[in-house]
Amino acid sequence: MGKWGLLLGIALAAAGQFESSRAGAAASPVEQFVQQGADSGIAILKDKSLSDTDRKARLEAFLKSLLDFRRMAIFTLGAAASSASPDDVSAFVDAYTQFSVANYYSDLGGYGGQWIEVTNAVPRADNDFIVTAAIHDAATPNAPPSLISLRVLDEGNGKFAVVDASVQGVWFAVAQRDEYAAFLKQNGGNVTALTAKLRDKAANLRSGGTPPNMQGK
């Protein structure tokens, strides 16, 4: 996940540090969702009273409240999601979720006071929005900000979920899907092998290591 994961993590966790750049304008429900969720994320990161175990547990619950991991997992699995057995798909979703949470947590360990400036939220459809933001780094105030876009779905009954992020025009979930498709092609379409690979990567991250790429290098 690397830089993309770090930027997405910052976007979710750091947004609560500042007022919306659109001063005086009423925030839309999707903007309120990102703002309020971010407030919770930054509180977790700043709470010095939490043990490492408690912080990880609270961060996992926080991420699951903002990100629709099942939808993301099914998308990244691509065509194999239709051909694999329900049990194999369920196991993959669980492994994908655990890997993603471990990766976001690892990336957020490098959080250094960056702040985000939401610029707009553009509807793609009635329930589908692109929220664009600029991430500024306090350590390099004269440097141009990093731009990120978040795809947020309105899942009904007042519930929103982030399902993808884009940095420099590259959508993270799309890139993941391509990576996983390449792995499946090299391994005879074996979803169980892909699931095992993600579990290994998650375990490596939880132990403080850097996970190998999908080819095991």
mmCIF file of N, CA and C in Angstrom, residues 21-110:
data_model
loop_
_atom_site.group_PDB
_atom_site.id
_atom_site.type_symbol
_atom_site.label_atom_id
_atom_site.label_comp_id
_atom_site.label_asym_id
_atom_site.label_seq_id
_atom_site.Cartn_x
_atom_site.Cartn_y
_atom_site.Cartn_z
ATOM 1 N N SER A 21 -12.278 24.238 4.551
ATOM 2 C CA SER A 21 -11.752 25.386 3.834
ATOM 3 C C SER A 21 -12.870 26.231 3.234
ATOM 4 N N ARG A 22 -14.032 25.659 3.123
ATOM 5 C CA ARG A 22 -15.147 26.394 2.555
ATOM 6 C C ARG A 22 -15.869 27.115 3.690
ATOM 7 N N ALA A 23 -15.188 28.108 4.260
ATOM 8 C CA ALA A 23 -15.689 28.819 5.428
ATOM 9 C C ALA A 23 -17.046 29.426 5.133
ATOM 10 N N GLY A 24 -17.932 29.260 6.107
ATOM 11 C CA GLY A 24 -19.241 29.857 6.000
ATOM 12 C C GLY A 24 -20.230 29.021 5.211
ATOM 13 N N ALA A 25 -19.769 28.010 4.520
ATOM 14 C CA ALA A 25 -20.663 27.170 3.733
ATOM 15 C C ALA A 25 -21.082 25.953 4.555
ATOM 16 N N ALA A 26 -22.348 25.606 4.449
ATOM 17 C CA ALA A 26 -22.840 24.444 5.180
ATOM 18 C C ALA A 26 -22.247 23.186 4.560
ATOM 19 N N ALA A 27 -21.679 22.322 5.395
ATOM 20 C CA ALA A 27 -21.084 21.087 4.894
ATOM 21 C C ALA A 27 -22.188 20.138 4.460
ATOM 22 N N SER A 28 -21.942 19.446 3.372
ATOM 23 C CA SER A 28 -22.897 18.444 2.906
ATOM 24 C C SER A 28 -22.792 17.221 3.800
ATOM 25 N N PRO A 29 -23.783 16.334 3.773
ATOM 26 C CA PRO A 29 -23.710 15.125 4.605
ATOM 27 C C PRO A 29 -22.447 14.301 4.354
ATOM 28 N N VAL A 30 -22.011 14.186 3.089
ATOM 29 C CA VAL A 30 -20.818 13.394 2.815
ATOM 30 C C VAL A 30 -19.578 14.066 3.392
ATOM 31 N N GLU A 31 -19.537 15.404 3.364
ATOM 32 C CA GLU A 31 -18.402 16.114 3.962
ATOM 33 C C GLU A 31 -18.422 15.971 5.480
ATOM 34 N N GLN A 32 -19.621 16.016 6.065
ATOM 35 C CA GLN A 32 -19.741 15.830 7.506
ATOM 36 C C GLN A 32 -19.265 14.440 7.918
ATOM 37 N N PHE A 33 -19.578 13.449 7.085
ATOM 38 C CA PHE A 33 -19.132 12.081 7.365
ATOM 39 C C PHE A 33 -17.617 12.005 7.453
ATOM 40 N N VAL A 34 -16.929 12.577 6.461
ATOM 41 C CA VAL A 34 -15.469 12.545 6.461
ATOM 42 C C VAL A 34 -14.921 13.323 7.649
ATOM 43 N N GLN A 35 -15.498 14.505 7.917
ATOM 44 C CA GLN A 35 -15.019 15.342 9.007
ATOM 45 C C GLN A 35 -15.170 14.654 10.363
ATOM 46 N N GLN A 36 -16.377 14.164 10.640
ATOM 47 C CA GLN A 36 -16.633 13.552 11.944
ATOM 48 C C GLN A 36 -15.840 12.269 12.122
ATOM 49 N N GLY A 37 -15.720 11.484 11.051
ATOM 50 C CA GLY A 37 -14.907 10.279 11.151
ATOM 51 C C GLY A 37 -13.458 10.610 11.404
ATOM 52 N N ALA A 38 -12.982 11.674 10.748
ATOM 53 C CA ALA A 38 -11.594 12.077 10.929
ATOM 54 C C ALA A 38 -11.332 12.556 12.338
ATOM 55 N N ASP A 39 -12.301 13.243 12.925
ATOM 56 C CA ASP A 39 -12.150 13.687 14.316
ATOM 57 C C ASP A 39 -11.897 12.484 15.230
ATOM 58 N N SER A 40 -12.633 11.404 14.983
ATOM 59 C CA SER A 40 -12.457 10.196 15.797
ATOM 60 C C SER A 40 -11.079 9.589 15.573
ATOM 61 N N GLY A 41 -10.627 9.583 14.314
ATOM 62 C CA GLY A 41 -9.321 9.007 14.016
ATOM 63 C C GLY A 41 -8.190 9.762 14.664
ATOM 64 N N ILE A 42 -8.223 11.090 14.594
ATOM 65 C CA ILE A 42 -7.131 11.869 15.154
ATOM 66 C C ILE A 42 -7.124 11.750 16.678
ATOM 67 N N ALA A 43 -8.303 11.600 17.279
ATOM 68 C CA ALA A 43 -8.368 11.433 18.732
ATOM 69 C C ALA A 43 -7.686 10.143 19.166
ATOM 70 N N ILE A 44 -7.863 9.088 18.369
ATOM 71 C CA ILE A 44 -7.208 7.816 18.680
ATOM 72 C C ILE A 44 -5.695 7.967 18.603
ATOM 73 N N LEU A 45 -5.217 8.630 17.541
ATOM 74 C CA LEU A 45 -3.779 8.788 17.348
ATOM 75 C C LEU A 45 -3.144 9.634 18.444
ATOM 76 N N LYS A 46 -3.889 10.602 18.972
ATOM 77 C CA LYS A 46 -3.333 11.527 19.952
ATOM 78 C C LYS A 46 -3.511 11.074 21.397
ATOM 79 N N ASP A 47 -4.328 10.064 21.622
ATOM 80 C CA ASP A 47 -4.623 9.635 22.989
ATOM 81 C C ASP A 47 -3.437 8.870 23.579
ATOM 82 N N LYS A 48 -2.661 9.543 24.406
ATOM 83 C CA LYS A 48 -1.467 8.940 25.005
ATOM 84 C C LYS A 48 -1.801 7.938 26.104
ATOM 85 N N SER A 49 -3.051 7.931 26.546
ATOM 86 C CA SER A 49 -3.417 7.008 27.617
ATOM 87 C C SER A 49 -3.664 5.591 27.103
ATOM 88 N N LEU A 50 -3.783 5.426 25.799
ATOM 89 C CA LEU A 50 -4.083 4.116 25.239
ATOM 90 C C LEU A 50 -2.830 3.248 25.164
ATOM 91 N N SER A 51 -2.993 1.980 25.505
ATOM 92 C CA SER A 51 -1.908 1.024 25.272
ATOM 93 C C SER A 51 -1.855 0.734 23.786
ATOM 94 N N ASP A 52 -0.771 0.117 23.336
ATOM 95 C CA ASP A 52 -0.643 -0.207 21.923
ATOM 96 C C ASP A 52 -1.762 -1.142 21.482
ATOM 97 N N THR A 53 -2.104 -2.104 22.339
ATOM 98 C CA THR A 53 -3.171 -3.049 22.023
ATOM 99 C C THR A 53 -4.512 -2.346 21.903
ATOM 100 N N ASP A 54 -4.798 -1.446 22.851
ATOM 101 C CA ASP A 54 -6.066 -0.722 22.811
ATOM 102 C C ASP A 54 -6.141 0.205 21.596
ATOM 103 N N ARG A 55 -5.009 0.847 21.271
ATOM 104 C CA ARG A 55 -5.005 1.747 20.109
ATOM 105 C C ARG A 55 -5.277 0.958 18.829
ATOM 106 N N LYS A 56 -4.665 -0.196 18.701
ATOM 107 C CA LYS A 56 -4.894 -1.014 17.508
ATOM 108 C C LYS A 56 -6.350 -1.436 17.416
ATOM 109 N N ALA A 57 -6.938 -1.822 18.558
ATOM 110 C CA ALA A 57 -8.335 -2.261 18.555
ATOM 111 C C ALA A 57 -9.264 -1.106 18.193
ATOM 112 N N ARG A 58 -8.997 0.062 18.746
ATOM 113 C CA ARG A 58 -9.844 1.211 18.457
ATOM 114 C C ARG A 58 -9.655 1.688 17.028
ATOM 115 N N LEU A 59 -8.421 1.614 16.532
ATOM 116 C CA LEU A 59 -8.175 2.018 15.154
ATOM 117 C C LEU A 59 -8.875 1.070 14.189
ATOM 118 N N GLU A 60 -8.854 -0.222 14.485
ATOM 119 C CA GLU A 60 -9.526 -1.188 13.620
ATOM 120 C C GLU A 60 -11.020 -0.904 13.563
ATOM 121 N N ALA A 61 -11.632 -0.644 14.732
ATOM 122 C CA ALA A 61 -13.058 -0.330 14.761
ATOM 123 C C ALA A 61 -13.352 0.957 14.003
ATOM 124 N N PHE A 62 -12.455 1.936 14.139
ATOM 125 C CA PHE A 62 -12.607 3.213 13.443
ATOM 126 C C PHE A 62 -12.555 3.021 11.935
ATOM 127 N N LEU A 63 -11.553 2.286 11.458
ATOM 128 C CA LEU A 63 -11.412 2.061 10.024
ATOM 129 C C LEU A 63 -12.605 1.293 9.468
ATOM 130 N N LYS A 64 -13.091 0.322 10.213
ATOM 131 C CA LYS A 64 -14.231 -0.455 9.747
ATOM 132 C C LYS A 64 -15.498 0.381 9.708
ATOM 133 N N SER A 65 -15.545 1.443 10.500
ATOM 134 C CA SER A 65 -16.715 2.316 10.475
ATOM 135 C C SER A 65 -16.696 3.261 9.276
ATOM 136 N N LEU A 66 -15.518 3.518 8.711
ATOM 137 C CA LEU A 66 -15.387 4.434 7.586
ATOM 138 C C LEU A 66 -15.237 3.730 6.259
ATOM 139 N N LEU A 67 -14.576 2.583 6.256
ATOM 140 C CA LEU A 67 -14.255 1.897 4.998
ATOM 141 C C LEU A 67 -15.131 0.663 4.828
ATOM 142 N N ASP A 68 -15.666 0.465 3.644
ATOM 143 C CA ASP A 68 -16.456 -0.723 3.346
ATOM 144 C C ASP A 68 -15.498 -1.794 2.822
ATOM 145 N N PHE A 69 -14.862 -2.507 3.755
ATOM 146 C CA PHE A 69 -13.831 -3.467 3.373
ATOM 147 C C PHE A 69 -14.382 -4.608 2.525
ATOM 148 N N ARG A 70 -15.604 -5.046 2.810
ATOM 149 C CA ARG A 70 -16.155 -6.145 2.016
ATOM 150 C C ARG A 70 -16.335 -5.711 0.560
ATOM 151 N N ARG A 71 -16.893 -4.542 0.356
ATOM 152 C CA ARG A 71 -17.084 -4.051 -1.003
ATOM 153 C C ARG A 71 -15.736 -3.892 -1.706
ATOM 154 N N MET A 72 -14.747 -3.359 -0.979
ATOM 155 C CA MET A 72 -13.422 -3.178 -1.549
ATOM 156 C C MET A 72 -12.787 -4.523 -1.896
ATOM 157 N N ALA A 73 -12.923 -5.489 -0.993
ATOM 158 C CA ALA A 73 -12.324 -6.809 -1.215
ATOM 159 C C ALA A 73 -12.926 -7.486 -2.442
ATOM 160 N N ILE A 74 -14.260 -7.471 -2.541
ATOM 161 C CA ILE A 74 -14.930 -8.101 -3.679
ATOM 162 C C ILE A 74 -14.496 -7.446 -4.985
ATOM 163 N N PHE A 75 -14.359 -6.121 -4.972
ATOM 164 C CA PHE A 75 -13.930 -5.412 -6.173
ATOM 165 C C PHE A 75 -12.513 -5.826 -6.566
ATOM 166 N N THR A 76 -11.606 -5.880 -5.584
ATOM 167 C CA THR A 76 -10.222 -6.206 -5.905
ATOM 168 C C THR A 76 -10.064 -7.658 -6.348
ATOM 169 N N LEU A 77 -10.966 -8.518 -5.930
ATOM 170 C CA LEU A 77 -10.896 -9.923 -6.330
ATOM 171 C C LEU A 77 -11.309 -10.091 -7.792
ATOM 172 N N GLY A 78 -12.046 -9.133 -8.330
ATOM 173 C CA GLY A 78 -12.404 -9.149 -9.740
ATOM 174 C C GLY A 78 -13.299 -10.316 -10.111
ATOM 175 N N ALA A 79 -13.075 -10.872 -11.293
ATOM 176 C CA ALA A 79 -13.919 -11.947 -11.815
ATOM 177 C C ALA A 79 -13.888 -13.179 -10.926
ATOM 178 N N ALA A 80 -12.802 -13.365 -10.189
ATOM 179 C CA ALA A 80 -12.688 -14.542 -9.325
ATOM 180 C C ALA A 80 -13.731 -14.534 -8.215
ATOM 181 N N ALA A 81 -14.286 -13.358 -7.889
ATOM 182 C CA ALA A 81 -15.311 -13.282 -6.851
ATOM 183 C C ALA A 81 -16.572 -14.031 -7.261
ATOM 184 N N SER A 82 -16.808 -14.153 -8.571
ATOM 185 C CA SER A 82 -17.989 -14.854 -9.068
ATOM 186 C C SER A 82 -17.758 -16.357 -9.201
ATOM 187 N N SER A 83 -16.529 -16.734 -9.501
ATOM 188 C CA SER A 83 -16.241 -18.149 -9.737
ATOM 189 C C SER A 83 -15.822 -18.900 -8.478
ATOM 190 N N ALA A 84 -15.308 -18.202 -7.477
ATOM 191 C CA ALA A 84 -14.855 -18.856 -6.244
ATOM 192 C C ALA A 84 -16.059 -19.246 -5.383
ATOM 193 N N SER A 85 -15.841 -20.204 -4.505
ATOM 194 C CA SER A 85 -16.921 -20.631 -3.612
ATOM 195 C C SER A 85 -17.207 -19.530 -2.583
ATOM 196 N N PRO A 86 -18.425 -19.495 -2.033
ATOM 197 C CA PRO A 86 -18.746 -18.495 -1.004
ATOM 198 C C PRO A 86 -17.783 -18.543 0.174
ATOM 199 N N ASP A 87 -17.372 -19.738 0.572
ATOM 200 C CA ASP A 87 -16.438 -19.860 1.695
ATOM 201 C C ASP A 87 -15.085 -19.240 1.351
ATOM 202 N N ASP A 88 -14.616 -19.467 0.116
ATOM 203 C CA ASP A 88 -13.328 -18.901 -0.295
ATOM 204 C C ASP A 88 -13.408 -17.377 -0.378
ATOM 205 N N VAL A 89 -14.533 -16.881 -0.861
ATOM 206 C CA VAL A 89 -14.710 -15.425 -0.934
ATOM 207 C C VAL A 89 -14.740 -14.830 0.470
ATOM 208 N N SER A 90 -15.462 -15.469 1.370
ATOM 209 C CA SER A 90 -15.554 -14.982 2.743
ATOM 210 C C SER A 90 -14.183 -14.960 3.408
ATOM 211 N N ALA A 91 -13.390 -16.008 3.185
ATOM 212 C CA ALA A 91 -12.043 -16.071 3.761
ATOM 213 C C ALA A 91 -11.169 -14.970 3.176
ATOM 214 N N PHE A 92 -11.319 -14.723 1.872
ATOM 215 C CA PHE A 92 -10.539 -13.654 1.238
ATOM 216 C C PHE A 92 -10.918 -12.294 1.808
ATOM 217 N N VAL A 93 -12.213 -12.045 1.976
ATOM 218 C CA VAL A 93 -12.659 -10.763 2.536
ATOM 219 C C VAL A 93 -12.052 -10.543 3.914
ATOM 220 N N ASP A 94 -12.043 -11.598 4.725
ATOM 221 C CA ASP A 94 -11.462 -11.480 6.070
ATOM 222 C C ASP A 94 -9.966 -11.182 5.992
ATOM 223 N N ALA A 95 -9.242 -11.900 5.122
ATOM 224 C CA ALA A 95 -7.803 -11.680 4.985
ATOM 225 C C ALA A 95 -7.514 -10.290 4.440
ATOM 226 N N TYR A 96 -8.306 -9.849 3.473
ATOM 227 C CA TYR A 96 -8.131 -8.513 2.899
ATOM 228 C C TYR A 96 -8.346 -7.442 3.969
ATOM 229 N N THR A 97 -9.365 -7.633 4.792
ATOM 230 C CA THR A 97 -9.655 -6.665 5.853
ATOM 231 C C THR A 97 -8.514 -6.589 6.847
ATOM 232 N N GLN A 98 -8.029 -7.756 7.293
ATOM 233 C CA GLN A 98 -6.954 -7.767 8.275
ATOM 234 C C GLN A 98 -5.662 -7.174 7.699
ATOM 235 N N PHE A 99 -5.369 -7.469 6.443
ATOM 236 C CA PHE A 99 -4.187 -6.899 5.805
ATOM 237 C C PHE A 99 -4.317 -5.387 5.674
ATOM 238 N N SER A 100 -5.489 -4.916 5.261
ATOM 239 C CA SER A 100 -5.695 -3.479 5.086
ATOM 240 C C SER A 100 -5.571 -2.743 6.405
ATOM 241 N N VAL A 101 -6.179 -3.271 7.453
ATOM 242 C CA VAL A 101 -6.105 -2.631 8.767
ATOM 243 C C VAL A 101 -4.662 -2.578 9.253
ATOM 244 N N ALA A 102 -3.931 -3.689 9.105
ATOM 245 C CA ALA A 102 -2.530 -3.716 9.540
ATOM 246 C C ALA A 102 -1.698 -2.727 8.740
ATOM 247 N N ASN A 103 -2.007 -2.602 7.450
ATOM 248 C CA ASN A 103 -1.246 -1.704 6.596
ATOM 249 C C ASN A 103 -1.536 -0.250 6.927
ATOM 250 N N TYR A 104 -2.806 0.098 7.128
ATOM 251 C CA TYR A 104 -3.147 1.461 7.504
ATOM 252 C C TYR A 104 -2.504 1.811 8.841
ATOM 253 N N TYR A 105 -2.542 0.866 9.785
ATOM 254 C CA TYR A 105 -1.965 1.143 11.095
ATOM 255 C C TYR A 105 -0.463 1.375 10.978
ATOM 256 N N SER A 106 0.200 0.558 10.172
ATOM 257 C CA SER A 106 1.633 0.720 9.967
ATOM 258 C C SER A 106 1.941 2.077 9.332
ATOM 259 N N ASP A 107 1.159 2.470 8.336
ATOM 260 C CA ASP A 107 1.371 3.756 7.673
ATOM 261 C C ASP A 107 1.119 4.919 8.605
ATOM 262 N N LEU A 108 0.074 4.817 9.428
ATOM 263 C CA LEU A 108 -0.260 5.922 10.321
ATOM 264 C C LEU A 108 0.764 6.083 11.434
ATOM 265 N N GLY A 109 1.606 5.074 11.627
ATOM 266 C CA GLY A 109 2.682 5.222 12.598
ATOM 267 C C GLY A 109 3.642 6.322 12.207
ATOM 268 N N GLY A 110 3.640 6.690 10.922
ATOM 269 C CA GLY A 110 4.506 7.763 10.448
ATOM 270 C C GLY A 110 3.821 9.107 10.400
#
